[in-house]
Short mmCIF file of C-alpha atoms in Angstrom, two decimals:
data_model
loop_
_atom_site.label_atom_id
_atom_site.label_comp_id
_atom_site.label_asym_id
_atom_site.label_seq_id
_atom_site.Cartn_x
_atom_site.Cartn_y
_atom_site.Cartn_z
CA MET A 1 8.70 -3.56 28.80
CA LYS A 2 11.28 -5.33 28.30
CA ALA A 3 13.36 -5.20 24.62
CA ILE A 4 15.85 -6.28 22.61
CA THR A 5 18.25 -3.10 21.44
CA LEU A 6 20.84 -2.94 18.99
CA HIS A 7 24.08 -1.42 20.90
CA GLY A 8 26.72 -2.42 18.55
CA VAL A 9 28.08 -5.43 16.12
CA ALA A 10 27.58 -8.41 17.57
CA ASP A 11 25.75 -6.42 20.62
CA VAL A 12 21.93 -7.26 21.03
CA ARG A 13 20.74 -6.80 24.68
CA VAL A 14 17.37 -7.75 26.51
CA GLN A 15 16.37 -4.31 28.03
CA GLU A 16 14.12 -1.96 29.41
CA HIS A 17 12.14 -0.14 27.39
CA ALA A 18 10.12 2.74 27.09
CA ASP A 19 6.21 1.18 26.20
CA PRO A 20 4.86 2.72 22.82
CA ARG A 21 1.82 4.43 23.06
CA ILE A 22 -1.13 5.40 20.16
CA GLN A 23 0.51 9.08 18.66
CA GLU A 24 -1.73 8.80 15.42
CA PRO A 25 -5.63 8.17 15.37
CA THR A 26 -5.03 5.20 12.68
CA ASP A 27 -2.88 3.36 15.15
CA ALA A 28 -3.15 -0.12 17.36
CA LEU A 29 -1.02 -1.25 20.05
CA VAL A 30 -0.24 -4.92 20.38
CA ARG A 31 0.74 -6.97 22.53
CA ILE A 32 3.56 -9.26 21.02
CA THR A 33 2.93 -13.05 21.28
CA THR A 34 5.51 -14.49 19.13
CA SER A 35 8.11 -12.22 17.12
CA ALA A 36 11.36 -13.73 15.32
CA ILE A 37 14.83 -13.31 14.33
CA CYS A 38 15.26 -12.85 10.47
CA GLY A 39 18.28 -12.92 8.54
CA SER A 40 17.88 -9.28 7.60
CA ASP A 41 17.92 -8.91 11.14
CA LEU A 42 21.68 -9.86 10.92
CA HIS A 43 22.89 -6.99 8.40
CA TYR A 44 22.28 -4.52 11.51
CA TYR A 45 23.90 -7.00 13.92
CA HIS A 46 26.66 -6.81 11.57
CA GLY A 47 27.02 -3.43 10.85
CA ARG A 48 26.50 -3.83 7.30
CA PHE A 49 23.26 -0.66 7.41
CA PRO A 50 24.34 3.06 8.18
CA ASN A 51 22.95 5.73 10.52
CA VAL A 52 20.79 3.17 12.75
CA GLU A 53 20.85 4.65 15.72
CA PRO A 54 21.90 2.67 19.08
CA GLY A 55 19.29 1.47 21.17
CA ILE A 56 16.67 0.67 18.34
CA VAL A 57 14.07 -1.71 19.11
CA LEU A 58 15.03 -4.94 16.54
CA GLY A 59 12.79 -7.33 14.61
CA HIS A 60 10.34 -7.27 12.13
CA GLU A 61 8.25 -10.20 12.47
CA PHE A 62 5.30 -11.21 14.22
CA VAL A 63 1.96 -11.89 15.47
CA GLY A 64 0.01 -10.77 18.57
CA GLU A 65 -2.68 -8.93 20.51
CA VAL A 66 -4.68 -5.70 19.86
CA VAL A 67 -5.26 -4.47 23.15
CA GLU A 68 -5.87 -0.27 22.01
CA VAL A 69 -7.15 1.15 18.83
CA GLY A 70 -6.71 5.14 17.28
CA ALA A 71 -9.77 6.82 17.26
CA GLU A 72 -9.91 6.39 13.70
CA VAL A 73 -9.13 2.48 13.39
CA ARG A 74 -12.47 0.96 11.96
CA GLY A 75 -11.91 -2.84 11.38
CA PHE A 76 -10.09 -4.15 14.68
CA ARG A 77 -10.34 -3.58 18.37
CA PRO A 78 -9.23 -5.01 21.25
CA GLY A 79 -8.78 -8.82 21.49
CA ASP A 80 -8.07 -9.04 18.06
CA ARG A 81 -5.43 -11.70 16.67
CA VAL A 82 -2.93 -9.86 14.16
CA VAL A 83 -0.22 -10.41 11.83
CA ALA A 84 1.48 -7.64 9.45
CA PRO A 85 3.65 -7.49 6.84
CA PHE A 86 7.24 -6.27 7.37
CA SER A 87 7.25 -2.90 5.68
CA ILE A 88 5.02 0.36 6.70
CA SER A 89 2.36 0.74 4.61
CA CYS A 90 -0.73 3.86 4.66
CA GLY A 91 -2.60 2.08 1.91
CA ARG A 92 -3.82 5.33 0.26
CA CYS A 93 -0.21 7.03 -1.45
CA GLU A 94 0.15 6.20 -4.86
CA ALA A 95 2.85 3.56 -4.58
CA CYS A 96 0.57 1.78 -2.20
CA LYS A 97 -2.30 2.14 -4.51
CA GLU A 98 -0.08 0.81 -7.54
CA ARG A 99 -0.07 -2.22 -4.83
CA LEU A 100 3.94 -1.71 -4.33
CA PRO A 101 3.26 -1.48 -0.37
CA ALA A 102 6.61 -1.73 0.38
CA GLN A 103 7.51 1.77 -1.59
CA CYS A 104 5.50 3.81 0.53
CA GLN A 105 5.92 7.40 -0.23
CA THR A 106 4.24 8.27 3.35
CA THR A 107 6.40 6.30 5.05
CA ASN A 108 9.76 6.70 3.12
CA ARG A 109 9.39 3.03 3.41
CA ALA A 110 10.07 2.13 6.57
CA VAL A 111 10.32 -1.18 7.90
CA PHE A 112 10.13 -1.99 11.73
CA GLY A 113 12.88 -2.32 13.91
CA GLY A 114 15.27 -0.64 10.52
CA ARG A 115 16.18 2.15 9.12
CA PHE A 116 14.96 2.62 5.36
CA GLY A 117 13.36 6.05 5.75
CA ARG A 118 11.82 7.16 9.32
CA GLN A 119 12.85 4.88 11.99
CA TYR A 120 10.29 2.25 13.98
CA PRO A 121 10.89 0.24 16.88
CA GLY A 122 10.56 -3.31 16.19
CA ALA A 123 8.59 -5.99 17.56
CA GLN A 124 11.29 -8.26 19.50
CA ALA A 125 9.55 -6.70 22.73
CA SER A 126 6.43 -7.11 24.50
CA PHE A 127 4.41 -4.37 22.47
CA ILE A 128 4.55 -2.95 19.23
CA ARG A 129 2.96 0.35 17.69
CA VAL A 130 1.33 -0.49 14.31
CA PRO A 131 0.93 2.42 12.29
CA PHE A 132 -2.13 2.80 9.45
CA ALA A 133 -3.70 -0.34 11.70
CA ASP A 134 -6.64 -1.08 9.45
CA PHE A 135 -4.27 -1.70 6.05
CA MET A 136 -1.51 -3.00 7.46
CA PHE A 137 -3.68 -5.80 10.02
CA GLU A 138 -4.80 -9.27 8.31
CA ARG A 139 -7.24 -11.10 10.69
CA VAL A 140 -5.14 -14.23 12.41
CA PRO A 141 -7.91 -16.96 11.79
CA ALA A 142 -9.42 -19.38 15.03
CA GLY A 143 -7.25 -22.12 15.81
CA MET A 144 -4.23 -21.30 13.40
CA PRO A 145 -1.23 -21.18 15.90
CA ASP A 146 1.00 -18.28 15.83
CA GLU A 147 3.93 -20.53 14.83
CA GLN A 148 1.91 -20.85 11.18
CA ALA A 149 1.07 -17.10 10.83
CA ILE A 150 4.19 -15.34 11.45
CA PHE A 151 5.60 -16.00 8.65
CA LEU A 152 3.17 -14.41 6.35
CA GLY A 153 4.06 -11.20 7.35
CA ASP A 154 7.86 -11.78 6.04
CA ILE A 155 9.88 -14.87 4.56
CA LEU A 156 6.66 -17.14 3.29
CA ALA A 157 5.38 -13.70 1.46
CA THR A 158 9.23 -13.25 0.26
CA GLY A 159 9.94 -17.31 -0.82
CA TYR A 160 6.51 -17.07 -2.77
CA PHE A 161 7.41 -13.51 -3.97
CA CYS A 162 10.81 -14.95 -5.52
CA ALA A 163 9.32 -18.02 -6.87
CA GLU A 164 6.32 -16.38 -8.47
CA ASN A 165 9.07 -13.77 -10.60
CA GLY A 166 10.87 -16.41 -11.64
CA GLY A 167 7.81 -17.04 -13.86
CA ILE A 168 8.07 -21.41 -13.12
CA ARG A 169 6.51 -23.02 -15.20
CA PRO A 170 4.87 -26.63 -15.05
CA GLY A 171 8.26 -29.13 -16.03
CA ASP A 172 10.62 -26.69 -15.73
CA GLN A 173 13.80 -27.32 -13.44
CA VAL A 174 14.89 -24.89 -10.94
CA ALA A 175 17.54 -23.79 -8.73
CA VAL A 176 17.39 -21.81 -5.42
CA VAL A 177 20.56 -20.76 -4.64
CA GLY A 178 20.60 -20.29 -0.34
CA CYS A 179 18.65 -22.79 2.01
CA GLY A 180 17.95 -20.44 4.49
CA PRO A 181 14.73 -19.62 5.81
CA VAL A 182 13.71 -17.74 2.86
CA GLY A 183 15.65 -20.00 0.71
CA LEU A 184 13.23 -22.83 2.34
CA LEU A 185 10.75 -21.49 1.90
CA ALA A 186 11.17 -20.01 -1.51
CA ILE A 187 11.88 -24.37 -2.06
CA GLN A 188 8.33 -24.76 -0.60
CA SER A 189 6.66 -22.56 -2.83
CA ALA A 190 8.24 -23.20 -6.27
CA GLN A 191 7.33 -26.95 -5.76
CA LEU A 192 3.85 -25.29 -6.33
CA PHE A 193 4.00 -24.18 -9.54
CA GLY A 194 4.99 -27.87 -11.01
CA PRO A 195 8.68 -27.92 -11.89
CA ALA A 196 10.18 -30.94 -12.92
CA ARG A 197 12.78 -30.45 -10.22
CA VAL A 198 13.97 -28.14 -7.84
CA PHE A 199 17.70 -27.83 -6.96
CA ALA A 200 19.49 -26.45 -3.21
CA VAL A 201 22.79 -25.02 -3.06
CA ASP A 202 24.14 -24.39 -0.03
CA ARG A 203 27.02 -24.64 2.30
CA VAL A 204 25.33 -26.67 5.12
CA GLU A 205 24.49 -29.86 5.95
CA TYR A 206 21.65 -29.64 8.15
CA ARG A 207 19.39 -27.10 5.69
CA LEU A 208 20.44 -28.74 2.96
CA ALA A 209 18.99 -32.54 4.03
CA LEU A 210 15.69 -29.87 5.07
CA ALA A 211 16.02 -29.39 1.78
CA GLU A 212 15.78 -32.52 0.57
CA ALA A 213 12.94 -33.08 2.71
CA PHE A 214 11.15 -30.93 0.80
CA GLY A 215 11.62 -32.52 -2.45
CA ALA A 216 14.52 -30.57 -3.72
CA VAL A 217 17.33 -32.25 -5.45
CA PRO A 218 20.70 -30.98 -2.92
CA VAL A 219 23.83 -29.25 -4.16
CA ASP A 220 26.21 -28.77 -1.59
CA ALA A 221 29.02 -26.04 -2.45
CA SER A 222 31.44 -27.40 -0.39
CA ARG A 223 32.01 -30.14 -2.23
CA ALA A 224 31.61 -29.53 -5.91
CA ASP A 225 31.66 -26.30 -8.33
CA PRO A 226 27.54 -25.73 -7.70
CA VAL A 227 27.52 -24.36 -11.65
CA ALA A 228 29.21 -27.36 -13.02
CA ALA A 229 27.29 -30.10 -11.04
CA ILE A 230 24.19 -28.42 -12.32
CA ARG A 231 24.74 -27.78 -15.55
CA ALA A 232 25.50 -31.24 -15.72
CA GLU A 233 22.12 -32.51 -14.97
CA THR A 234 21.00 -30.54 -17.43
CA GLY A 235 22.69 -31.83 -20.27
CA GLY A 236 24.77 -28.47 -20.25
CA ARG A 237 21.92 -26.14 -20.61
CA GLY A 238 21.19 -25.01 -17.05
CA VAL A 239 18.62 -23.99 -15.60
CA PRO A 240 15.19 -21.94 -16.78
CA VAL A 241 14.76 -20.18 -13.37
CA ALA A 242 17.50 -19.40 -10.76
CA MET A 243 16.56 -18.01 -7.52
CA GLU A 244 19.34 -16.10 -5.06
CA CYS A 245 18.52 -16.20 -1.92
CA VAL A 246 21.07 -15.27 -0.07
CA GLY A 247 22.55 -10.91 -0.65
CA HIS A 248 25.71 -11.84 -1.27
CA ALA A 249 27.42 -11.29 -4.89
CA SER A 250 28.82 -15.13 -4.75
CA ALA A 251 25.54 -16.01 -4.69
CA LEU A 252 23.81 -14.07 -7.54
CA GLU A 253 27.29 -14.59 -9.26
CA THR A 254 26.30 -19.10 -8.57
CA ALA A 255 22.61 -17.62 -10.21
CA LEU A 256 24.03 -16.04 -12.49
CA GLY A 257 26.14 -19.25 -13.73
CA LEU A 258 22.96 -21.76 -13.44
CA VAL A 259 20.40 -19.91 -15.14
CA LYS A 260 20.44 -21.20 -19.31
CA ALA A 261 19.76 -18.61 -22.18
CA GLY A 262 17.00 -17.26 -21.70
CA GLY A 263 16.29 -17.76 -18.42
CA THR A 264 15.13 -15.85 -15.40
CA VAL A 265 17.14 -14.84 -12.21
CA SER A 266 14.66 -13.60 -9.36
CA VAL A 267 16.79 -12.58 -6.90
CA VAL A 268 15.28 -11.58 -2.78
CA GLY A 269 18.43 -11.98 -1.06
CA VAL A 270 19.15 -8.05 0.68
CA TYR A 271 21.86 -6.39 -0.50
CA ALA A 272 23.78 -3.83 1.75
CA GLU A 273 26.24 -2.52 -0.68
CA ALA A 274 25.40 0.41 -3.05
CA ALA A 275 26.63 -0.74 -5.97
CA PHE A 276 29.12 -3.83 -7.36
CA PRO A 277 30.28 -5.31 -10.37
CA PHE A 278 27.02 -7.26 -12.98
CA PRO A 279 28.14 -8.93 -15.62
CA ILE A 280 26.16 -6.87 -18.34
CA SER A 281 27.66 -8.56 -21.59
CA GLN A 282 26.25 -12.17 -20.00
CA ALA A 283 22.81 -11.08 -19.15
CA PHE A 284 22.60 -9.23 -22.80
CA PHE A 285 24.22 -12.29 -25.07
CA GLY A 286 22.49 -15.08 -22.91
CA ASP A 287 18.89 -13.24 -23.25
CA LEU A 288 18.71 -12.89 -19.54
CA THR A 289 15.76 -11.89 -17.32
CA PHE A 290 16.72 -10.21 -13.97
CA LYS A 291 14.28 -9.79 -11.27
CA ILE A 292 15.28 -8.21 -7.58
CA GLY A 293 13.53 -5.99 -5.00
CA ILE A 294 11.18 -6.03 -1.62
CA CYS A 295 8.58 -7.95 -1.53
CA ASN A 296 5.84 -6.25 -1.09
CA ALA A 297 4.45 -8.74 1.70
CA ARG A 298 0.86 -7.05 2.00
CA ASN A 299 -0.05 -8.52 -1.63
CA TYR A 300 0.83 -12.03 -0.31
CA ILE A 301 -1.02 -12.47 3.44
CA THR A 302 -4.36 -13.16 2.31
CA ARG A 303 -3.36 -14.82 -0.53
CA LEU A 304 -1.01 -17.23 0.97
CA LEU A 305 -2.86 -17.39 4.80
CA PRO A 306 -5.22 -20.35 3.11
CA LEU A 307 -2.66 -22.61 1.28
CA VAL A 308 -0.54 -22.07 4.92
CA GLN A 309 -4.67 -23.38 6.60
CA ALA A 310 -4.66 -25.98 3.73
CA GLY A 311 -0.95 -27.97 4.59
CA ARG A 312 0.38 -26.65 1.20
CA LEU A 313 2.30 -24.74 2.67
CA ALA A 314 4.06 -25.62 5.35
CA PRO A 315 6.53 -22.64 7.09
CA THR A 316 6.48 -24.41 10.68
CA ARG A 317 9.32 -27.13 9.27
CA ILE A 318 11.87 -24.25 9.59
CA VAL A 319 11.35 -24.10 12.64
CA SER A 320 14.50 -24.66 14.80
CA HIS A 321 14.30 -22.83 18.04
CA VAL A 322 11.56 -21.41 20.08
CA MET A 323 12.77 -19.35 23.32
CA GLY A 324 11.95 -16.55 25.49
CA LEU A 325 12.49 -12.82 25.06
CA ALA A 326 15.22 -12.98 27.56
CA GLU A 327 17.61 -15.63 25.51
CA GLY A 328 17.54 -13.72 22.62
CA PRO A 329 21.23 -12.27 22.50
CA ARG A 330 21.91 -15.92 22.50
CA GLY A 331 19.33 -16.70 19.30
CA TYR A 332 21.45 -14.19 17.55
CA ARG A 333 24.57 -16.17 18.05
CA ILE A 334 22.95 -19.24 17.09
CA PHE A 335 21.82 -18.32 14.38
CA ASP A 336 24.11 -15.67 12.45
CA ARG A 337 26.65 -18.79 13.52
CA LYS A 338 24.90 -21.61 12.51
CA GLU A 339 25.07 -23.71 15.77
CA GLU A 340 22.87 -26.03 17.25
CA ARG A 341 21.08 -26.59 13.61
CA ALA A 342 19.41 -23.11 13.64
CA ILE A 343 17.37 -22.21 11.05
CA LYS A 344 14.46 -20.10 12.12
CA VAL A 345 14.44 -18.66 16.22
CA LEU A 346 11.32 -17.35 17.38
CA LEU A 347 11.27 -15.52 20.51
CA LYS A 348 8.49 -15.20 22.95
CA PRO A 349 8.01 -12.56 25.24
#
């Protein structure tokens, strides 16, 4: 099959790769109909995560059709359209039973197309093997296009998780730092909780324009200090909820500067660093709540699906490019460099 594989910093290639096969009786094979390039894929593209084997198939966002199931799979059969979360989990271990599937003890917190535990080939390919299919899969309703369903398995779930962790109450003022794909969907999700205003902080004009179209107040960090600007808009107090959707120390510093005393900083940006300075005295004397973590996306797919069907969440509005798998290296390049007004790049095998 054709697949996008990683060979070094900024070196992704479309190559022939061995077709996946059923290895365990709980596995299923899926023919990919749509995959995507995620912001966290760029961490591998930039070489920020160590111990990734050269030639790994990238990607963890996908929708597809089941083509084969293992002997113990009961809930799905060939022909079913499915979406799955980015993290691989068994559904049976202590962590999964505690609704922490991203901490699965069976798979050692594995993800498709990356390496946190065991390395599993990813979804930027023609086919993918999905372990623990009965737990992992969500059936895609008839009539729901791939372009909607694909967001359920990762970045829409992550954006909603960020807003939920913020504890947004009706009438709150909220700031979202970073208007990439996750940040934009965090803005959409935050609006469901009834805030008075959502401020959107970024440096990229076309992404701020889309944030504004989603009802946010744009704050261009390339033109003004976002902390000073938003504090001026909030009577000097700051916001009760700041959401960090970048994964960089400067973005976290901004979020901490925006939050008011007694407020909450909700973090879903992916950090490759093992440690960096944290303003513990600021958090202590400001009575701040700090929430950070990888999204347990499997918990959210079923919850968010009807909101997408009803149009209350509209993730397709962030799709900027749809291209063939053969154009994947160009997709990585324009997404990384923010060329061609790239926001979300979908791939078709």
